[in-house]
Coordinates of C-alpha atoms (C1' of nucleotides) in Angstrom, one line a residue:
Chain A
M518 CA 136.4 103.1 15.1
T519 CA 136.2 99.4 15.5
S520 CA 135.0 97.4 18.4
H521 CA 137.6 95.4 20.3
L522 CA 135.6 92.3 19.2
N523 CA 137.3 91.1 16.1
R524 CA 135.6 89.2 13.3
S525 CA 138.4 86.8 13.3
L526 CA 137.4 85.6 16.8
I527 CA 134.4 83.8 15.5
K528 CA 134.7 83.4 11.8
N529 CA 136.3 80.0 12.0
L530 CA 133.9 78.6 14.6
D531 CA 131.6 75.8 13.4
L532 CA 128.5 77.6 14.2
F533 CA 129.4 80.6 12.0
K534 CA 131.1 78.7 9.2
S535 CA 130.4 80.1 5.8
L536 CA 128.7 83.3 7.0
S537 CA 129.5 86.4 5.1
D538 CA 131.8 89.0 6.7
S539 CA 128.9 91.5 6.9
A540 CA 126.7 88.9 8.6
L541 CA 129.5 88.2 11.1
D542 CA 129.9 91.9 11.9
A543 CA 126.2 92.2 12.4
I544 CA 126.3 89.3 14.8
L545 CA 129.2 90.7 16.7
Q546 CA 127.3 93.9 17.2
T547 CA 124.9 92.3 19.6
A548 CA 127.4 90.1 21.4
Q549 CA 128.2 90.5 25.1
V550 CA 131.5 89.4 26.6
S551 CA 131.5 87.2 29.7
R552 CA 134.6 86.9 31.7
L553 CA 134.5 84.0 34.1
L554 CA 136.5 83.1 37.1
S555 CA 137.2 79.5 37.9
G556 CA 134.1 78.1 39.6
A557 CA 131.7 80.7 38.3
A558 CA 128.5 79.5 36.7
V559 CA 127.5 80.9 33.3
F560 CA 124.0 79.7 34.0
R561 CA 122.3 77.2 36.2
Q562 CA 120.1 74.2 35.6
G563 CA 116.4 75.3 35.6
E564 CA 117.0 78.9 34.8
V565 CA 115.2 80.5 31.9
A566 CA 117.3 80.0 28.8
D567 CA 117.5 83.6 27.8
R568 CA 121.0 83.5 26.3
F569 CA 123.3 81.3 24.3
F570 CA 127.1 81.4 24.1
V571 CA 130.3 80.6 22.3
L572 CA 133.4 79.8 24.4
L573 CA 136.4 81.8 23.3
H574 CA 138.9 80.7 25.8
G575 CA 139.2 78.4 28.9
H576 CA 137.1 75.4 29.8
L577 CA 133.6 74.8 31.2
K578 CA 131.9 71.8 32.5
V579 CA 128.2 71.1 32.0
V580 CA 126.7 69.3 34.9
Q581 CA 123.2 67.9 35.7
V582 CA 122.1 67.2 39.2
T583 CA 119.6 64.4 39.8
P584 CA 116.5 64.9 42.0
D585 CA 118.4 63.2 44.8
G586 CA 121.5 65.4 44.5
E587 CA 123.9 63.3 42.5
Q588 CA 125.8 65.0 39.8
V589 CA 126.6 63.9 36.3
V590 CA 129.0 65.7 34.0
V591 CA 127.3 66.0 30.7
R592 CA 130.4 67.2 28.8
Y593 CA 133.2 69.7 28.8
V594 CA 133.0 72.8 26.7
N595 CA 136.1 73.6 24.7
P596 CA 137.1 76.9 23.0
G597 CA 135.1 77.3 19.9
D598 CA 132.1 75.3 21.2
V599 CA 128.6 76.7 21.3
F600 CA 126.6 76.2 24.5
G601 CA 123.4 77.2 26.1
I602 CA 121.3 76.8 23.0
A603 CA 118.4 75.2 24.8
R604 CA 116.1 77.9 23.5
A605 CA 116.9 77.0 19.9
M606 CA 115.5 73.6 20.6
R607 CA 112.4 75.2 22.1
R608 CA 113.4 74.3 25.6
P609 CA 112.5 77.2 27.8
H610 CA 114.9 76.3 30.6
Y611 CA 118.6 75.3 30.7
P612 CA 118.6 71.5 31.3
A613 CA 122.0 71.7 33.1
S614 CA 124.4 74.1 34.8
T615 CA 127.6 75.3 33.0
I616 CA 130.5 76.1 35.2
A617 CA 134.0 77.4 34.5
V618 CA 136.7 75.0 35.6
Q619 CA 139.3 77.6 34.9
E620 CA 139.4 81.3 34.0
S621 CA 137.4 81.6 30.8
L622 CA 136.0 84.0 28.2
A623 CA 132.7 83.6 26.4
L624 CA 130.6 85.5 24.0
G625 CA 126.9 85.6 24.6
W626 CA 123.7 86.6 22.8
M627 CA 120.1 87.0 23.8
S628 CA 118.2 83.9 22.8
S629 CA 115.6 86.0 21.1
E630 CA 118.3 86.9 18.5
W631 CA 118.6 83.3 17.4
D632 CA 115.6 83.5 15.1
Q633 CA 117.1 86.7 13.7
F634 CA 120.3 84.8 12.9
T635 CA 118.7 81.8 11.4
A636 CA 116.4 83.9 9.3
T637 CA 119.2 86.0 8.0
N638 CA 121.4 83.1 7.2
L639 CA 120.3 79.7 6.0
N640 CA 123.4 77.9 7.0
F641 CA 123.1 78.9 10.6
A642 CA 120.3 76.5 11.5
S643 CA 122.0 73.8 9.5
N644 CA 125.2 74.3 11.4
A645 CA 123.3 74.1 14.7
L646 CA 121.7 70.9 13.6
H647 CA 125.1 69.5 12.8
T648 CA 126.4 70.5 16.2
V649 CA 123.5 69.0 18.1
G650 CA 123.7 65.9 15.9
Q651 CA 127.3 65.5 17.0
R652 CA 126.3 65.8 20.6
L653 CA 123.5 63.2 20.1
Q654 CA 126.0 60.8 18.6
D655 CA 128.3 61.4 21.6
A656 CA 125.5 60.8 24.0
H657 CA 124.6 57.6 22.3
E658 CA 128.1 56.4 22.5
R659 CA 128.1 57.1 26.1
I660 CA 124.9 55.2 26.7
Q661 CA 126.4 52.3 24.8
Q662 CA 129.5 52.4 27.0
L663 CA 127.5 52.7 30.3
S664 CA 125.3 49.8 29.2
T665 CA 127.9 47.3 28.0
E666 CA 131.4 48.2 29.3
E667 CA 133.2 47.8 32.6
V668 CA 134.4 50.7 34.6
E669 CA 138.0 50.5 33.6
Q670 CA 137.1 50.7 29.9
R671 CA 134.8 53.7 30.5
V672 CA 137.4 55.6 32.5
A673 CA 140.0 54.9 29.9
R674 CA 137.7 56.1 27.2
A675 CA 136.8 59.2 29.1
I676 CA 140.4 60.2 29.5
L677 CA 141.1 59.5 25.9
R678 CA 138.3 61.8 24.9
L679 CA 139.6 64.5 27.1
V680 CA 143.1 64.1 25.7
D681 CA 141.6 64.2 22.2
Q682 CA 139.8 67.5 22.9
S683 CA 142.3 69.2 25.2
G684 CA 145.5 67.3 25.3
L685 CA 148.7 69.2 25.4
Q686 CA 152.0 67.5 24.5
T687 CA 154.6 67.9 27.2
N688 CA 157.9 66.2 27.9
E689 CA 156.3 63.9 30.5
G690 CA 153.4 62.9 28.2
I691 CA 150.1 64.4 27.1
V692 CA 148.5 66.5 29.8
I693 CA 144.9 67.4 30.0
D694 CA 145.2 71.1 30.0
F695 CA 142.6 72.1 32.6
P696 CA 142.0 71.1 36.2
I697 CA 140.0 67.9 36.7
T698 CA 139.4 65.9 39.8
R699 CA 138.8 62.2 40.4
Q700 CA 135.3 63.1 41.3
D701 CA 134.8 64.8 37.9
I702 CA 136.0 61.8 36.1
A703 CA 133.8 59.6 38.2
E704 CA 130.8 61.8 37.3
M705 CA 131.7 61.4 33.6
T706 CA 131.8 57.7 33.8
G707 CA 129.1 56.7 36.3
T708 CA 131.4 55.4 39.0
T709 CA 132.9 56.7 42.2
L710 CA 136.0 58.8 42.9
H711 CA 137.4 55.9 44.9
T712 CA 137.3 53.6 41.9
V713 CA 138.8 56.2 39.7
S714 CA 141.5 56.8 42.2
R715 CA 142.3 53.1 42.4
L716 CA 142.4 52.8 38.6
L717 CA 144.7 55.8 38.1
S718 CA 147.0 54.5 40.9
A719 CA 147.2 51.1 39.2
W720 CA 147.8 52.7 35.8
K721 CA 150.5 54.9 37.3
D722 CA 152.2 51.8 38.7
R723 CA 152.2 50.4 35.2
G724 CA 153.6 53.6 33.7
V725 CA 150.5 54.4 31.7
V726 CA 149.7 57.7 33.3
T727 CA 151.1 60.2 35.8
S728 CA 148.6 62.1 37.9
G729 CA 148.4 64.6 40.7
R730 CA 146.0 66.9 42.3
K731 CA 143.5 68.0 39.6
R732 CA 145.9 66.8 37.0
V733 CA 146.2 63.8 34.6
V734 CA 149.0 63.1 32.2
V735 CA 148.9 60.2 29.8
C736 CA 152.3 58.6 29.2
A737 CA 151.4 55.6 27.1
M738 CA 148.6 56.3 24.7
D739 CA 148.8 52.9 23.1
E740 CA 148.3 51.2 26.4
L741 CA 145.4 53.4 27.3
I742 CA 143.8 52.7 24.0
R743 CA 144.2 49.0 24.6
L744 CA 142.4 49.4 28.0
A745 CA 139.6 51.4 26.4
E746 CA 139.0 48.6 24.0
G747 CA 138.7 46.1 26.7
R748 CA 141.8 44.2 25.9
E749 CA 143.7 43.6 29.0
A750 CA 147.4 44.4 29.2
P751 CA 149.5 41.9 27.3
A752 CA 151.7 39.6 29.2
P753 CA 154.5 42.0 30.2
S754 CA 157.3 41.4 27.8
K755 CA 160.9 42.1 28.7
L756 CA 160.9 45.0 26.3
T757 CA 158.1 46.9 28.0
N758 CA 159.4 46.4 31.5
R759 CA 160.1 49.5 33.4
I760 CA 163.6 50.3 34.6
E761 CA 162.9 50.5 38.3
S762 CA 160.9 47.3 38.5
E763 CA 162.7 46.0 41.5
Chain B
M584 CA 93.3 63.0 -10.0
T585 CA 94.9 62.8 -6.6
S586 CA 97.5 60.5 -5.2
H587 CA 96.4 58.1 -2.5
L588 CA 98.9 59.9 -0.3
N589 CA 96.8 62.4 1.5
R590 CA 98.0 65.7 2.9
S591 CA 96.3 64.9 6.2
L592 CA 98.6 62.0 6.7
I593 CA 101.5 64.3 7.5
K594 CA 100.2 67.7 8.2
N595 CA 100.0 67.2 11.9
L596 CA 103.4 65.6 12.3
D597 CA 105.9 67.6 14.3
L598 CA 108.4 67.9 11.5
F599 CA 105.8 69.4 9.1
K600 CA 104.0 71.6 11.6
S601 CA 103.0 75.0 10.1
L602 CA 104.0 74.2 6.6
S603 CA 101.6 75.5 3.9
D604 CA 99.3 73.1 2.1
S605 CA 101.1 73.6 -1.1
A606 CA 104.4 72.9 0.5
L607 CA 103.0 69.7 2.0
D608 CA 101.7 68.6 -1.4
A609 CA 105.1 69.2 -3.0
I610 CA 106.7 67.2 -0.3
L611 CA 104.3 64.3 -0.7
Q612 CA 105.0 64.3 -4.4
T613 CA 108.4 62.9 -3.8
A614 CA 107.6 60.5 -1.0
Q615 CA 107.9 56.8 -1.3
V616 CA 105.9 54.4 0.8
S617 CA 107.6 51.6 2.7
R618 CA 105.6 48.6 3.9
L619 CA 107.4 46.7 6.5
L620 CA 106.9 43.3 7.9
S621 CA 107.8 42.5 11.5
G622 CA 111.5 42.0 11.7
A623 CA 112.3 43.9 8.5
A624 CA 115.1 46.5 8.6
V625 CA 114.4 49.9 7.1
F626 CA 118.1 50.5 7.1
R627 CA 121.1 49.1 8.8
Q628 CA 123.9 50.6 10.9
G629 CA 126.8 51.7 8.7
E630 CA 124.8 52.0 5.5
V631 CA 125.0 55.3 3.5
A632 CA 122.2 57.5 4.9
D633 CA 120.5 58.2 1.6
R634 CA 117.0 58.4 2.9
F635 CA 115.0 59.8 5.8
F636 CA 111.6 58.7 6.9
V637 CA 108.4 59.3 8.9
L638 CA 106.6 56.5 10.5
L639 CA 102.9 56.4 9.7
H640 CA 101.9 53.2 11.5
G641 CA 103.4 50.5 13.6
H642 CA 106.5 50.4 15.7
L643 CA 110.2 50.3 15.0
K644 CA 113.2 49.9 17.3
V645 CA 116.5 51.6 16.7
V646 CA 119.4 49.4 17.7
Q647 CA 123.2 49.9 17.8
V648 CA 125.6 47.0 18.0
T649 CA 128.9 47.5 19.7
P650 CA 132.2 46.4 18.2
D651 CA 132.0 43.2 20.2
G652 CA 128.5 42.4 19.2
E653 CA 126.4 43.6 22.1
Q654 CA 123.2 45.4 21.2
V655 CA 121.7 48.5 22.7
V656 CA 118.2 49.7 22.0
V657 CA 118.6 53.4 21.3
R658 CA 114.8 54.1 21.2
Y659 CA 111.5 53.0 19.8
V660 CA 110.0 54.9 16.9
N661 CA 106.3 55.7 17.3
P662 CA 103.8 56.7 14.6
G663 CA 104.5 60.3 13.7
D664 CA 108.2 60.2 14.5
V665 CA 110.9 61.1 12.0
F666 CA 113.8 58.8 11.7
G667 CA 116.9 58.3 9.6
I668 CA 117.8 61.9 9.5
A669 CA 121.5 61.3 9.9
R670 CA 122.3 63.1 6.7
A671 CA 120.6 66.3 7.9
M672 CA 123.2 66.2 10.7
R673 CA 125.9 65.8 8.1
R674 CA 126.5 62.2 9.1
P675 CA 127.1 60.2 6.0
H676 CA 126.1 56.8 7.5
Y677 CA 123.3 55.6 9.6
P678 CA 124.6 55.3 13.2
A679 CA 122.1 52.5 14.0
S680 CA 119.8 50.0 12.5
T681 CA 116.1 50.5 12.4
I682 CA 113.9 47.4 12.5
A683 CA 110.1 46.9 12.5
V684 CA 108.9 45.1 15.6
Q685 CA 105.5 44.8 14.1
E686 CA 103.9 45.4 10.7
S687 CA 104.6 49.0 9.9
L688 CA 104.2 51.7 7.3
A689 CA 106.6 54.5 6.7
L690 CA 107.1 57.4 4.2
G691 CA 110.6 58.0 2.9
W692 CA 112.4 60.7 1.0
M693 CA 115.8 60.9 -0.6
S694 CA 118.3 62.6 1.8
S695 CA 119.2 65.0 -1.0
E696 CA 115.7 66.5 -0.8
W697 CA 116.3 67.6 2.7
D698 CA 118.1 70.8 1.6
Q699 CA 115.3 71.4 -0.8
F700 CA 112.8 71.2 2.0
T701 CA 114.7 73.4 4.4
A702 CA 115.4 76.0 1.7
T703 CA 111.8 76.1 0.8
N704 CA 110.5 76.4 4.3
L705 CA 112.3 78.1 7.1
N706 CA 110.4 76.2 9.8
F707 CA 111.6 72.9 8.6
A708 CA 115.1 73.2 10.0
S709 CA 113.8 74.6 13.2
N710 CA 111.4 71.8 13.6
A711 CA 114.2 69.3 13.0
L712 CA 116.3 71.1 15.6
H713 CA 113.5 70.8 18.0
T714 CA 113.1 67.1 17.4
V715 CA 116.8 66.4 17.8
G716 CA 116.9 68.5 20.9
Q717 CA 114.2 66.4 22.4
R718 CA 116.2 63.3 21.6
L719 CA 119.4 64.8 23.1
Q720 CA 117.4 65.6 26.2
D721 CA 116.2 62.0 26.4
A722 CA 119.7 60.6 25.9
H723 CA 121.0 62.8 28.7
E724 CA 118.3 61.5 31.0
R725 CA 119.2 58.0 30.2
I726 CA 122.9 58.7 30.8
Q727 CA 121.9 60.2 34.2
Q728 CA 119.9 57.1 35.0
L729 CA 122.6 54.6 33.9
S730 CA 125.1 56.6 36.0
T731 CA 123.2 57.0 39.2
E732 CA 120.3 54.6 39.4
E733 CA 119.9 50.9 40.2
V734 CA 118.6 48.4 37.8
E735 CA 115.1 48.2 39.3
Q736 CA 114.6 51.9 38.9
R737 CA 115.9 51.9 35.4
V738 CA 113.6 49.1 34.3
A739 CA 110.6 50.7 36.0
R740 CA 111.4 54.0 34.2
A741 CA 111.8 52.3 30.8
I742 CA 108.5 50.6 31.1
L743 CA 106.8 53.9 32.2
R744 CA 108.3 55.6 29.2
L745 CA 107.0 52.8 26.9
V746 CA 103.6 53.1 28.5
D747 CA 103.7 56.8 28.1
Q748 CA 104.4 56.5 24.4
S749 CA 102.4 53.5 23.4
G750 CA 100.2 52.5 26.4
L751 CA 96.8 51.2 25.6
Q752 CA 94.2 51.1 28.4
T753 CA 92.6 47.6 28.7
N754 CA 90.5 46.1 31.4
E755 CA 93.5 44.3 32.9
G756 CA 95.6 47.4 32.9
I757 CA 97.7 49.5 30.5
V758 CA 99.3 47.3 27.9
I759 CA 102.3 48.2 25.8
D760 CA 100.8 47.8 22.4
F761 CA 103.6 46.2 20.5
P762 CA 105.7 43.1 21.0
I763 CA 108.6 43.5 23.3
T764 CA 110.9 40.9 24.9
R765 CA 112.8 40.7 28.2
Q766 CA 115.9 41.0 26.1
D767 CA 114.7 44.2 24.5
I768 CA 114.0 45.7 27.9
A769 CA 117.4 44.6 29.0
E770 CA 119.0 46.3 26.0
M771 CA 117.1 49.5 26.8
T772 CA 118.3 49.6 30.4
G773 CA 121.8 48.2 30.3
T774 CA 121.1 45.0 32.1
T775 CA 120.5 41.3 31.3
L776 CA 117.3 39.5 30.3
H777 CA 117.7 37.4 33.4
T778 CA 117.5 40.4 35.7
V779 CA 114.6 41.8 33.8
S780 CA 112.7 38.5 34.0
R781 CA 113.3 38.3 37.8
L782 CA 112.1 41.9 38.3
L783 CA 108.9 41.4 36.2
S784 CA 108.3 38.1 38.1
A785 CA 108.7 39.9 41.4
W786 CA 106.4 42.7 40.3
K787 CA 103.8 40.3 39.0
D788 CA 103.8 38.6 42.5
R789 CA 103.1 42.0 44.0
G790 CA 100.4 42.8 41.4
V791 CA 102.2 45.7 39.8
V792 CA 102.3 44.2 36.3
T793 CA 101.1 41.2 34.3
S794 CA 103.3 39.9 31.6
G795 CA 103.6 37.1 29.1
R796 CA 105.5 36.3 26.0
K797 CA 106.5 39.6 24.3
R798 CA 103.9 41.3 26.4
V799 CA 103.9 43.7 29.4
V800 CA 100.8 45.1 31.1
V801 CA 101.0 47.6 33.9
C802 CA 98.3 47.1 36.6
A803 CA 99.5 49.5 39.2
M804 CA 100.9 52.7 37.7
D805 CA 101.3 54.4 41.1
E806 CA 103.4 51.5 42.4
L807 CA 105.6 51.5 39.3
I808 CA 106.1 55.2 39.6
R809 CA 107.2 54.7 43.2
L810 CA 109.7 52.1 42.1
A811 CA 111.0 54.4 39.3
E812 CA 111.7 57.0 41.9
G813 CA 113.7 54.7 44.0
R814 CA 111.3 54.6 46.9
E815 CA 110.8 51.0 47.8
A816 CA 107.4 49.6 48.3
P817 CA 105.8 50.9 51.5
A818 CA 105.4 48.4 54.3
P819 CA 102.5 46.3 53.0
S820 CA 99.4 47.7 54.7
K821 CA 96.3 45.6 55.2
L822 CA 94.5 47.6 52.6
T823 CA 96.9 46.8 49.8
N824 CA 97.2 43.1 50.5
R825 CA 96.2 41.0 47.7
I826 CA 93.4 38.4 48.1
E827 CA 95.3 35.3 47.4
S828 CA 98.2 36.2 49.7
E829 CA 98.8 33.0 51.7
Chain C
dC731 C1' 103.3 17.8 16.8
dG732 C1' 107.8 19.0 16.9
dT733 C1' 111.0 22.7 17.1
dC734 C1' 112.4 27.1 18.0
dC735 C1' 112.2 31.0 20.8
dC736 C1' 111.1 33.2 24.9
dG737 C1' 110.7 33.1 29.7
dT738 C1' 111.7 31.4 34.5
dT739 C1' 114.5 30.2 38.2
dG740 C1' 118.5 28.4 40.9
dA741 C1' 123.4 28.7 42.3
dT742 C1' 127.6 31.0 42.3
dC743 C1' 131.0 34.6 41.8
dC744 C1' 133.1 39.0 41.2
dC745 C1' 133.2 43.8 40.3
dT746 C1' 132.6 47.8 42.4
dA747 C1' 130.0 50.7 45.8
dT748 C1' 130.3 51.8 50.4
dC749 C1' 132.3 52.7 54.8
dA750 C1' 136.2 54.4 57.2
dA751 C1' 140.5 56.7 58.0
dA752 C1' 144.9 58.5 56.9
dT753 C1' 147.9 61.2 54.0
dG754 C1' 148.9 64.9 50.9
dT755 C1' 148.5 69.5 48.8
dA756 C1' 147.2 74.2 47.8
dG757 C1' 145.8 78.4 49.7
dT758 C1' 145.2 81.9 53.5
dG759 C1' 145.9 84.9 57.1
dG760 C1' 148.5 86.1 61.1
Chain D
dC1197 C1' 157.3 82.0 56.8
dC1198 C1' 154.5 79.0 59.2
dA1199 C1' 150.2 77.2 61.1
dC1200 C1' 145.7 76.3 59.9
dT1201 C1' 142.1 74.8 57.1
dA1202 C1' 139.7 73.1 53.2
dC1203 C1' 139.8 70.1 49.8
dA1204 C1' 141.9 66.1 46.9
dT1205 C1' 143.7 61.8 47.0
dT1206 C1' 144.9 57.2 48.5
dT1207 C1' 144.1 52.9 50.4
dG1208 C1' 142.0 49.1 53.3
dA1209 C1' 138.0 46.2 54.6
dT1210 C1' 133.5 44.7 53.7
dA1211 C1' 129.2 43.7 51.6
dG1212 C1' 126.0 43.2 48.1
dG1213 C1' 123.7 43.9 43.6
dG1214 C1' 123.7 41.8 39.4
dA1215 C1' 126.2 39.3 35.9
dT1216 C1' 127.1 34.8 34.6
dC1217 C1' 126.5 29.8 34.1
dA1218 C1' 123.2 26.3 33.8
dA1219 C1' 118.9 23.9 33.1
dC1220 C1' 114.2 23.6 32.5
dG1221 C1' 109.4 24.9 31.2
dG1222 C1' 106.0 26.7 28.0
dG1223 C1' 103.7 28.9 24.2
dA1224 C1' 103.7 29.9 19.2
dC1225 C1' 104.1 28.7 14.7
dG1226 C1' 105.1 26.0 10.7

DNA sequence: CGTCCCGTTGATCCCTATCAAATGTAGTGG
DNA sequence: CCACTACATTTGATAGGGATCAACGGGACG
């Protein structure tokens, strides 16, 4: 009799790439399933990092709170991503909280098993290094943006990143397929919800996006890319005029 | 007959912690020494990441330039630090340039040897993960600061970090023991050299620091810490008044 | 001893945070 | 099904922190 956890669930995930079937089975043996309601925390900043996870379905956000209570969104976790691997970096506590922004499903292991995994399979540690390297790269990009770019560019880039990771083509444009507020976007870009709201409103007027409560849809990718690169909108040509412009 | 490269040079470095003596010797066999003059680049952003290094002596700065030519200082490399390990994270090119800010000495290996090292010694990959994890943590802290703190706090923190890593106690205070310009500090904190200069001038007037050309000395750590935490200077009490006030 | 770099300082402006208040939208319980 | 409530969003007014522009001063090094 087989477990309801199927090898195929994880065999294509980055972390487990090129592991043997038997290794995968052994790993699944010790996995625990976490079902998460929207708003539920998988773990909280400061807790002992006793488990690590892979997200199978849904979306999580990783947030850090500063000493004086301000929040920063570190990143969003997408299906297939590993998270909570603080212990593998010899960090005894989670440096941030991870919270489901929609109903989600994750697989978890005890941190103590990490060494087991890496010892059994040489690729495992290398894969983890690859993942963390990617994150480091992302973090540096963000530092660069916070240091040198204006708010509008940063917000445009943040939305492009979200679209890239979780964009869903619909007939009104590409929608970010999980709930996200102005406040969230502000916490990703180092600005305020007010400024984000103003930007989205302005963009909506120009037909670049549509947006509603916890919802953002990109209508004109090209235009958004232009904004992200700091080039202002070109002088509005007759061709790009919108129909209902007066 | 023994090489002039001595095992003791590297045996205490984080990356090589808990490697056997024979492993260390094998590693040293393939090392190349780089002598660097101030201003010399070890490698440049965008080049193929064909080598990785350990800094033995001196100081380097890691800088990224944005598409439109602005620079960001990613971090300073201190003696004992590994750098240039892009390839280990499966990144084919160096994401930043690394430049000596004073005469320095580094040990380098071909990137292709990395796999050799990790295969031979299980701790190696784990140590690397630890190092990169530390950097990720640092990057996130910086993102947090850029997102939520004011310039004065950020500059104060940057200087505290430098003091922490490379502070040297002298009779006029703790000096940062390598050359660093206002521009450099600005590029670490996402501000301009003008603002940094104004801040240092103001701090000098208050007796918190002394500074000169490419030189920063911290006189009152406690005061700087206060600034870094966002608490403004307390109402100047009679006890803390400086002699030549008035 | 001149020239380049680095640092200082003033004046001005503008982006964006902040304060404030109204409107809109989903969910809930009677 | 509607009233009530909590939370999201929008939008206006205002102020201020820093960037930017501009010019000068000073030390180091060839």
